[in-house]
PDB file of C-alpha atoms in Angstrom:
ATOM      1  CA  ARG A   1      11.886 -24.321  19.599  1.00 72.00           C
ATOM      2  CA  LYS A   2      11.632 -20.981  17.793  1.00 80.00           C
ATOM      3  CA  GLU A   3       8.254 -20.143  16.293  1.00 86.00           C
ATOM      4  CA  VAL A   4       9.825 -19.320  12.935  1.00 91.00           C
ATOM      5  CA  GLU A   5      13.122 -20.843  11.849  1.00 92.00           C
ATOM      6  CA  GLN A   6      15.327 -19.912   8.942  1.00 92.00           C
ATOM      7  CA  ASP A   7      18.777 -20.883   7.761  1.00 86.00           C
ATOM      8  CA  PRO A   8      20.856 -17.799   8.712  1.00 82.00           C
ATOM      9  CA  GLY A   9      23.227 -18.180   5.782  1.00 81.00           C
ATOM     10  CA  PRO A  10      25.102 -16.316   4.554  1.00 87.00           C
ATOM     11  CA  PHE A  11      24.447 -17.350   1.000  1.00 92.00           C
ATOM     12  CA  ASN A  12      27.115 -16.044  -1.351  1.00 95.00           C
ATOM     13  CA  VAL A  13      26.188 -16.650  -4.980  1.00 95.00           C
ATOM     14  CA  PRO A  14      27.254 -15.242  -8.361  1.00 96.00           C
ATOM     15  CA  GLU A  15      25.111 -12.816 -10.278  1.00 97.00           C
ATOM     16  CA  GLY A  16      22.592 -14.647 -12.415  1.00 97.00           C
ATOM     17  CA  ALA A  17      22.321 -17.647 -10.102  1.00 96.00           C
ATOM     18  CA  THR A  18      19.117 -19.058  -8.701  1.00 97.00           C
ATOM     19  CA  VAL A  19      18.898 -19.175  -4.921  1.00 96.00           C
ATOM     20  CA  ALA A  20      16.254 -20.651  -2.624  1.00 94.00           C
ATOM     21  CA  PHE A  21      15.446 -19.902   0.998  1.00 92.00           C
ATOM     22  CA  ASN A  22      13.398 -22.062   3.298  1.00 92.00           C
ATOM     23  CA  CYS A  23      11.528 -21.366   6.478  1.00 94.00           C
ATOM     24  CA  THR A  24       9.529 -23.491   8.916  1.00 95.00           C
ATOM     25  CA  TYR A  25       6.960 -22.366  11.467  1.00 94.00           C
ATOM     26  CA  SER A  26       5.601 -24.108  14.534  1.00 92.00           C
ATOM     27  CA  ASN A  27       2.131 -22.598  15.018  1.00 85.00           C
ATOM     28  CA  SER A  28      -0.352 -24.546  12.934  1.00 84.00           C
ATOM     29  CA  ALA A  29      -2.925 -21.794  13.539  1.00 82.00           C
ATOM     30  CA  SER A  30      -0.829 -19.291  11.584  1.00 82.00           C
ATOM     31  CA  GLN A  31      -2.892 -17.544   8.963  1.00 81.00           C
ATOM     32  CA  SER A  32      -0.802 -15.154   6.908  1.00 88.00           C
ATOM     33  CA  PHE A  33       2.692 -15.488   5.552  1.00 92.00           C
ATOM     34  CA  PHE A  34       5.153 -13.017   4.080  1.00 93.00           C
ATOM     35  CA  TRP A  35       8.693 -12.547   2.919  1.00 96.00           C
ATOM     36  CA  TYR A  36      10.397  -9.299   3.888  1.00 96.00           C
ATOM     37  CA  ARG A  37      13.656  -7.819   2.760  1.00 96.00           C
ATOM     38  CA  GLN A  38      15.944  -5.864   5.070  1.00 95.00           C
ATOM     39  CA  ASP A  39      18.867  -3.819   3.843  1.00 94.00           C
ATOM     40  CA  CYS A  40      21.741  -2.983   6.167  1.00 89.00           C
ATOM     41  CA  ARG A  41      20.715  -0.508   8.894  1.00 84.00           C
ATOM     42  CA  LYS A  42      17.246  -0.087   7.409  1.00 92.00           C
ATOM     43  CA  GLU A  43      13.778  -1.168   8.434  1.00 94.00           C
ATOM     44  CA  PRO A  44      12.317  -4.390   6.977  1.00 95.00           C
ATOM     45  CA  LYS A  45      10.089  -3.928   3.957  1.00 94.00           C
ATOM     46  CA  LEU A  46       7.545  -6.282   2.450  1.00 93.00           C
ATOM     47  CA  LEU A  47       8.872  -8.273  -0.485  1.00 95.00           C
ATOM     48  CA  MET A  48       5.799 -10.382  -1.116  1.00 94.00           C
ATOM     49  CA  SER A  49       2.927 -12.159   0.545  1.00 91.00           C
ATOM     50  CA  VAL A  50       2.801 -15.948   0.356  1.00 92.00           C
ATOM     51  CA  TYR A  51      -0.359 -17.763  -0.681  1.00 84.00           C
ATOM     52  CA  SER A  52      -1.271 -21.431  -0.486  1.00 83.00           C
ATOM     53  CA  SER A  53      -1.429 -21.683  -4.266  1.00 84.00           C
ATOM     54  CA  GLY A  54       2.048 -20.211  -4.600  1.00 85.00           C
ATOM     55  CA  ASN A  55       2.701 -16.848  -6.161  1.00 90.00           C
ATOM     56  CA  GLU A  56       5.208 -15.183  -8.398  1.00 92.00           C
ATOM     57  CA  ASP A  57       6.388 -11.597  -8.735  1.00 92.00           C
ATOM     58  CA  GLY A  58       8.909 -11.193 -11.514  1.00 95.00           C
ATOM     59  CA  ARG A  59      12.035 -13.110 -10.556  1.00 97.00           C
ATOM     60  CA  PHE A  60      10.632 -14.042  -7.145  1.00 97.00           C
ATOM     61  CA  THR A  61       8.473 -17.083  -6.395  1.00 96.00           C
ATOM     62  CA  ALA A  62       7.006 -17.905  -3.003  1.00 96.00           C
ATOM     63  CA  GLN A  63       5.482 -21.200  -1.931  1.00 95.00           C
ATOM     64  CA  LEU A  64       3.546 -22.270   1.148  1.00 94.00           C
ATOM     65  CA  ASN A  65       3.039 -25.827   2.347  1.00 92.00           C
ATOM     66  CA  ARG A  66       0.583 -25.756   5.252  1.00 91.00           C
ATOM     67  CA  ALA A  67       0.761 -29.499   5.857  1.00 91.00           C
ATOM     68  CA  SER A  68       4.518 -29.347   6.412  1.00 92.00           C
ATOM     69  CA  GLN A  69       4.412 -25.813   7.893  1.00 93.00           C
ATOM     70  CA  TYR A  70       7.016 -24.708   5.421  1.00 92.00           C
ATOM     71  CA  ILE A  71       7.543 -21.558   3.337  1.00 95.00           C
ATOM     72  CA  SER A  72      10.013 -20.995   0.548  1.00 95.00           C
ATOM     73  CA  LEU A  73      11.348 -18.147  -1.567  1.00 96.00           C
ATOM     74  CA  LEU A  74      13.049 -18.642  -4.905  1.00 96.00           C
ATOM     75  CA  ILE A  75      15.029 -15.874  -6.586  1.00 97.00           C
ATOM     76  CA  ARG A  76      15.910 -16.431 -10.230  1.00 97.00           C
ATOM     77  CA  ASP A  77      18.548 -14.562 -12.242  1.00 97.00           C
ATOM     78  CA  SER A  78      19.853 -12.870  -9.123  1.00 97.00           C
ATOM     79  CA  LYS A  79      21.080  -9.278  -9.329  1.00 97.00           C
ATOM     80  CA  LEU A  80      23.665  -7.431  -7.276  1.00 97.00           C
ATOM     81  CA  SER A  81      20.808  -5.369  -5.867  1.00 96.00           C
ATOM     82  CA  ASP A  82      19.254  -8.520  -4.366  1.00 97.00           C
ATOM     83  CA  SER A  83      21.972  -8.544  -1.698  1.00 96.00           C
ATOM     84  CA  ALA A  84      20.107  -8.164   1.583  1.00 96.00           C
ATOM     85  CA  THR A  85      18.697 -10.140   4.478  1.00 94.00           C
ATOM     86  CA  TYR A  86      15.467 -11.974   3.740  1.00 96.00           C
ATOM     87  CA  LEU A  87      13.026 -12.461   6.600  1.00 94.00           C
ATOM     88  CA  CYS A  88      10.322 -15.082   6.778  1.00 94.00           C
ATOM     89  CA  VAL A  89       7.244 -13.742   8.558  1.00 92.00           C
ATOM     90  CA  VAL A  90       4.279 -15.613  10.015  1.00 91.00           C
ATOM     91  CA  SER A  91       1.129 -13.973  11.295  1.00 87.00           C
ATOM     92  CA  SER A  92      -1.564 -15.381  13.575  1.00 80.00           C
ATOM     93  CA  ALA A  93      -4.555 -13.820  15.270  1.00 74.00           C
ATOM     94  CA  SER A  94      -2.404 -12.469  18.060  1.00 72.00           C
ATOM     95  CA  LYS A  95       0.895 -11.367  16.591  1.00 78.00           C
ATOM     96  CA  ILE A  96       3.430 -11.298  13.804  1.00 84.00           C
ATOM     97  CA  ILE A  97       6.630 -13.276  14.271  1.00 87.00           C
ATOM     98  CA  PHE A  98       9.760 -12.715  12.224  1.00 89.00           C
ATOM     99  CA  GLY A  99      12.390 -15.295  11.476  1.00 90.00           C
ATOM    100  CA  SER A 100      15.945 -14.298  12.225  1.00 88.00           C
ATOM    101  CA  GLY A 101      16.637 -13.800   8.528  1.00 91.00           C
ATOM    102  CA  THR A 102      18.849 -15.271   5.831  1.00 93.00           C
ATOM    103  CA  ARG A 103      21.697 -13.139   4.551  1.00 93.00           C
ATOM    104  CA  LEU A 104      22.226 -13.125   0.806  1.00 95.00           C
ATOM    105  CA  SER A 105      25.254 -11.689  -0.916  1.00 95.00           C
ATOM    106  CA  ILE A 106      25.417 -11.574  -4.706  1.00 96.00           C
ATOM    107  CA  ARG A 107      28.906 -11.325  -6.187  1.00 95.00           C
ATOM    108  CA  PRO A 108      29.699  -9.957  -9.671  1.00 94.00           C
TER     109      PRO A 108
ATOM    110  CA  ASN B   1       0.223   9.280   4.691  1.00 63.00           C
ATOM    111  CA  ALA B   2       3.155   9.269   7.066  1.00 79.00           C
ATOM    112  CA  GLY B   3       2.747   5.555   7.882  1.00 94.00           C
ATOM    113  CA  VAL B   4       4.638   4.626  11.041  1.00 96.00           C
ATOM    114  CA  THR B   5       6.659   7.391  12.640  1.00 96.00           C
ATOM    115  CA  GLN B   6       9.272   6.750  15.306  1.00 97.00           C
ATOM    116  CA  THR B   7      11.103   9.321  17.379  1.00 96.00           C
ATOM    117  CA  PRO B   8      13.889   9.872  18.144  1.00 97.00           C
ATOM    118  CA  LYS B   9      16.015   8.358  15.378  1.00 96.00           C
ATOM    119  CA  PHE B  10      19.141   8.244  17.540  1.00 96.00           C
ATOM    120  CA  ARG B  11      19.741   8.462  21.283  1.00 96.00           C
ATOM    121  CA  ILE B  12      22.606   7.925  23.702  1.00 97.00           C
ATOM    122  CA  LEU B  13      21.610   7.135  27.284  1.00 97.00           C
ATOM    123  CA  LYS B  14      23.662   6.725  30.408  1.00 97.00           C
ATOM    124  CA  ILE B  15      23.227   3.610  32.520  1.00 97.00           C
ATOM    125  CA  GLY B  16      20.249   4.030  34.830  1.00 96.00           C
ATOM    126  CA  GLN B  17      18.563   6.772  32.829  1.00 97.00           C
ATOM    127  CA  SER B  18      15.078   6.362  31.501  1.00 96.00           C
ATOM    128  CA  MET B  19      13.452   7.326  28.236  1.00 96.00           C
ATOM    129  CA  THR B  20      10.394   6.789  26.101  1.00 97.00           C
ATOM    130  CA  LEU B  21      10.561   5.785  22.460  1.00 98.00           C
ATOM    131  CA  GLN B  22       7.613   7.220  20.602  1.00 97.00           C
ATOM    132  CA  CYS B  23       5.672   5.447  17.876  1.00 98.00           C
ATOM    133  CA  ALA B  24       2.663   6.707  15.975  1.00 97.00           C
ATOM    134  CA  GLN B  25       0.766   5.336  12.994  1.00 97.00           C
ATOM    135  CA  ASP B  26      -1.892   7.008  10.885  1.00 96.00           C
ATOM    136  CA  MET B  27      -3.216   3.958   9.034  1.00 94.00           C
ATOM    137  CA  ASN B  28      -5.888   3.074  11.620  1.00 93.00           C
ATOM    138  CA  HIS B  29      -4.152  -0.228  12.262  1.00 93.00           C
ATOM    139  CA  ASN B  30      -5.362  -2.141  15.310  1.00 92.00           C
ATOM    140  CA  TYR B  31      -2.146  -4.121  15.907  1.00 93.00           C
ATOM    141  CA  MET B  32       1.126  -2.512  16.921  1.00 95.00           C
ATOM    142  CA  TYR B  33       4.477  -4.031  17.832  1.00 95.00           C
ATOM    143  CA  TRP B  34       7.852  -3.198  19.255  1.00 96.00           C
ATOM    144  CA  TYR B  35      10.905  -5.168  18.126  1.00 95.00           C
ATOM    145  CA  ARG B  36      14.565  -4.868  18.942  1.00 95.00           C
ATOM    146  CA  GLN B  37      17.360  -5.872  16.617  1.00 94.00           C
ATOM    147  CA  ASP B  38      20.895  -6.381  17.888  1.00 92.00           C
ATOM    148  CA  PRO B  39      23.798  -6.103  15.420  1.00 86.00           C
ATOM    149  CA  GLY B  40      23.811  -8.992  12.962  1.00 81.00           C
ATOM    150  CA  MET B  41      20.774 -10.570  14.576  1.00 85.00           C
ATOM    151  CA  GLY B  42      17.094 -10.951  13.793  1.00 85.00           C
ATOM    152  CA  LEU B  43      14.104  -9.077  15.151  1.00 89.00           C
ATOM    153  CA  LYS B  44      12.907  -9.961  18.624  1.00 90.00           C
ATOM    154  CA  LEU B  45       9.414  -9.058  19.746  1.00 91.00           C
ATOM    155  CA  ILE B  46       9.354  -6.974  22.926  1.00 96.00           C
ATOM    156  CA  TYR B  47       5.672  -6.110  23.355  1.00 96.00           C
ATOM    157  CA  TYR B  48       2.632  -5.964  21.153  1.00 94.00           C
ATOM    158  CA  SER B  49      -0.877  -4.611  21.260  1.00 95.00           C
ATOM    159  CA  VAL B  50      -4.016  -5.824  19.506  1.00 92.00           C
ATOM    160  CA  GLY B  51      -5.946  -2.658  20.219  1.00 93.00           C
ATOM    161  CA  ALA B  52      -6.230   0.390  22.439  1.00 95.00           C
ATOM    162  CA  GLY B  53      -5.999  -0.573  26.094  1.00 95.00           C
ATOM    163  CA  ILE B  54      -4.612  -4.059  25.373  1.00 95.00           C
ATOM    164  CA  THR B  55      -0.934  -4.975  25.520  1.00 96.00           C
ATOM    165  CA  ASP B  56       0.944  -8.231  25.871  1.00 95.00           C
ATOM    166  CA  LYS B  57       4.492  -9.423  26.336  1.00 95.00           C
ATOM    167  CA  GLY B  58       6.576 -10.725  23.496  1.00 92.00           C
ATOM    168  CA  GLU B  59       9.792 -12.690  23.573  1.00 89.00           C
ATOM    169  CA  VAL B  60      12.021 -10.167  25.416  1.00 95.00           C
ATOM    170  CA  PRO B  61       9.869  -7.847  27.603  1.00 97.00           C
ATOM    171  CA  ASN B  62      12.152  -7.483  30.621  1.00 96.00           C
ATOM    172  CA  GLY B  63      13.322  -3.918  31.202  1.00 96.00           C
ATOM    173  CA  TYR B  64      10.545  -2.367  29.101  1.00 97.00           C
ATOM    174  CA  ASN B  65       7.010  -1.146  29.519  1.00 97.00           C
ATOM    175  CA  VAL B  66       4.352  -0.103  27.027  1.00 97.00           C
ATOM    176  CA  SER B  67       0.961   1.514  26.984  1.00 96.00           C
ATOM    177  CA  ARG B  68      -1.702   1.860  24.292  1.00 97.00           C
ATOM    178  CA  SER B  69      -4.119   4.582  25.257  1.00 97.00           C
ATOM    179  CA  THR B  70      -5.059   5.385  21.659  1.00 97.00           C
ATOM    180  CA  THR B  71      -5.153   3.453  18.395  1.00 96.00           C
ATOM    181  CA  GLU B  72      -2.464   5.689  16.934  1.00 97.00           C
ATOM    182  CA  ASP B  73       0.222   5.692  19.635  1.00 97.00           C
ATOM    183  CA  PHE B  74       2.288   2.910  21.187  1.00 98.00           C
ATOM    184  CA  PRO B  75       5.183   4.307  23.276  1.00 98.00           C
ATOM    185  CA  LEU B  76       7.924   2.059  24.668  1.00 98.00           C
ATOM    186  CA  ARG B  77       9.396   2.976  28.043  1.00 97.00           C
ATOM    187  CA  LEU B  78      12.864   2.066  29.307  1.00 96.00           C
ATOM    188  CA  GLU B  79      12.986   2.702  33.050  1.00 90.00           C
ATOM    189  CA  LEU B  80      16.582   1.893  34.038  1.00 94.00           C
ATOM    190  CA  ALA B  81      18.726   1.742  30.940  1.00 95.00           C
ATOM    191  CA  ALA B  82      21.360  -0.979  30.813  1.00 96.00           C
ATOM    192  CA  PRO B  83      24.133  -1.618  28.248  1.00 96.00           C
ATOM    193  CA  SER B  84      22.286  -4.787  27.185  1.00 96.00           C
ATOM    194  CA  GLN B  85      19.527  -2.538  25.838  1.00 97.00           C
ATOM    195  CA  THR B  86      21.837  -1.056  23.227  1.00 96.00           C
ATOM    196  CA  SER B  87      20.035  -1.968  20.039  1.00 97.00           C
ATOM    197  CA  VAL B  88      17.938  -0.739  17.155  1.00 97.00           C
ATOM    198  CA  TYR B  89      14.278  -0.527  18.057  1.00 98.00           C
ATOM    199  CA  PHE B  90      11.587  -0.883  15.414  1.00 97.00           C
ATOM    200  CA  CYS B  91       7.935  -0.105  15.825  1.00 97.00           C
ATOM    201  CA  ALA B  92       5.457  -1.691  13.419  1.00 95.00           C
ATOM    202  CA  SER B  93       1.724  -1.827  12.825  1.00 94.00           C
ATOM    203  CA  SER B  94      -0.706  -4.033  10.956  1.00 91.00           C
ATOM    204  CA  TYR B  95      -4.429  -4.548  10.539  1.00 88.00           C
ATOM    205  CA  TYR B  96      -6.158  -7.746  11.508  1.00 81.00           C
ATOM    206  CA  LYS B  97      -9.804  -8.684  11.252  1.00 74.00           C
ATOM    207  CA  PHE B  98     -11.753 -11.920  10.895  1.00 69.00           C
ATOM    208  CA  GLY B  99      -8.800 -14.162  10.206  1.00 65.00           C
ATOM    209  CA  THR B 100      -7.107 -11.906   7.706  1.00 70.00           C
ATOM    210  CA  GLY B 101      -4.097  -9.791   8.484  1.00 70.00           C
ATOM    211  CA  THR B 102      -2.145  -7.274   6.495  1.00 76.00           C
ATOM    212  CA  GLU B 103       1.593  -7.176   6.433  1.00 84.00           C
ATOM    213  CA  ALA B 104       3.435  -5.178   9.075  1.00 89.00           C
ATOM    214  CA  PHE B 105       4.534  -1.653   8.232  1.00 93.00           C
ATOM    215  CA  PHE B 106       7.653  -0.437   9.971  1.00 95.00           C
ATOM    216  CA  GLY B 107       8.990   2.820  11.262  1.00 96.00           C
ATOM    217  CA  GLN B 108      12.551   3.783  10.392  1.00 95.00           C
ATOM    218  CA  GLY B 109      13.902   2.651  13.723  1.00 96.00           C
ATOM    219  CA  THR B 110      15.502   4.212  16.789  1.00 96.00           C
ATOM    220  CA  ARG B 111      19.190   3.529  17.340  1.00 96.00           C
ATOM    221  CA  LEU B 112      19.801   3.481  21.077  1.00 97.00           C
ATOM    222  CA  THR B 113      23.194   3.290  22.751  1.00 96.00           C
ATOM    223  CA  VAL B 114      23.504   2.877  26.513  1.00 97.00           C
ATOM    224  CA  VAL B 115      26.890   3.851  27.942  1.00 96.00           C
TER     225      VAL B 115
END
């Protein structure tokens, strides 16, 4: 079983839609959680950290459920510029593991 | 701050050649990582290091070697290049202490083609 699993997509949604991504992780000792965004042929960049209480940054909301070992990302009012691959990231004391990513394409 | 710097950005190797991908960070991060990303695929961890003098294998270490003689540098060595090593290689670093870790910061990647 992979340490971090994501639905690969692709998700193809119209501009203005709300889209949600989910991610599960297997290491219960994981301590830090993040969502990254990766544009085509570019390096991944931090989108937002994920906290147990849930957190919001503009149109983006991240949730963490430690009991179920589950992380989510919600994008509201999606824009064309949101088209990218979204990576779920889990960090423990020893290393950072990336999910394989979920591709999102926003159509006009 | 330069952040994480990778060199070269592009390289074409012939089968059997060797090369070293350089990675340097100036953020005083203790953790460093090497990932590879094949076209249309996710990141796979090759090797990582939790501090100078300490390295460990990731998910796909075969065909690679690393060293970490300083906090700043984490070179990745390919000894006998094979076509299967054609990929984009990303170096990253983060800081971890007492149960709290920062996010990983990435270099811009090295695009390697083995022919």
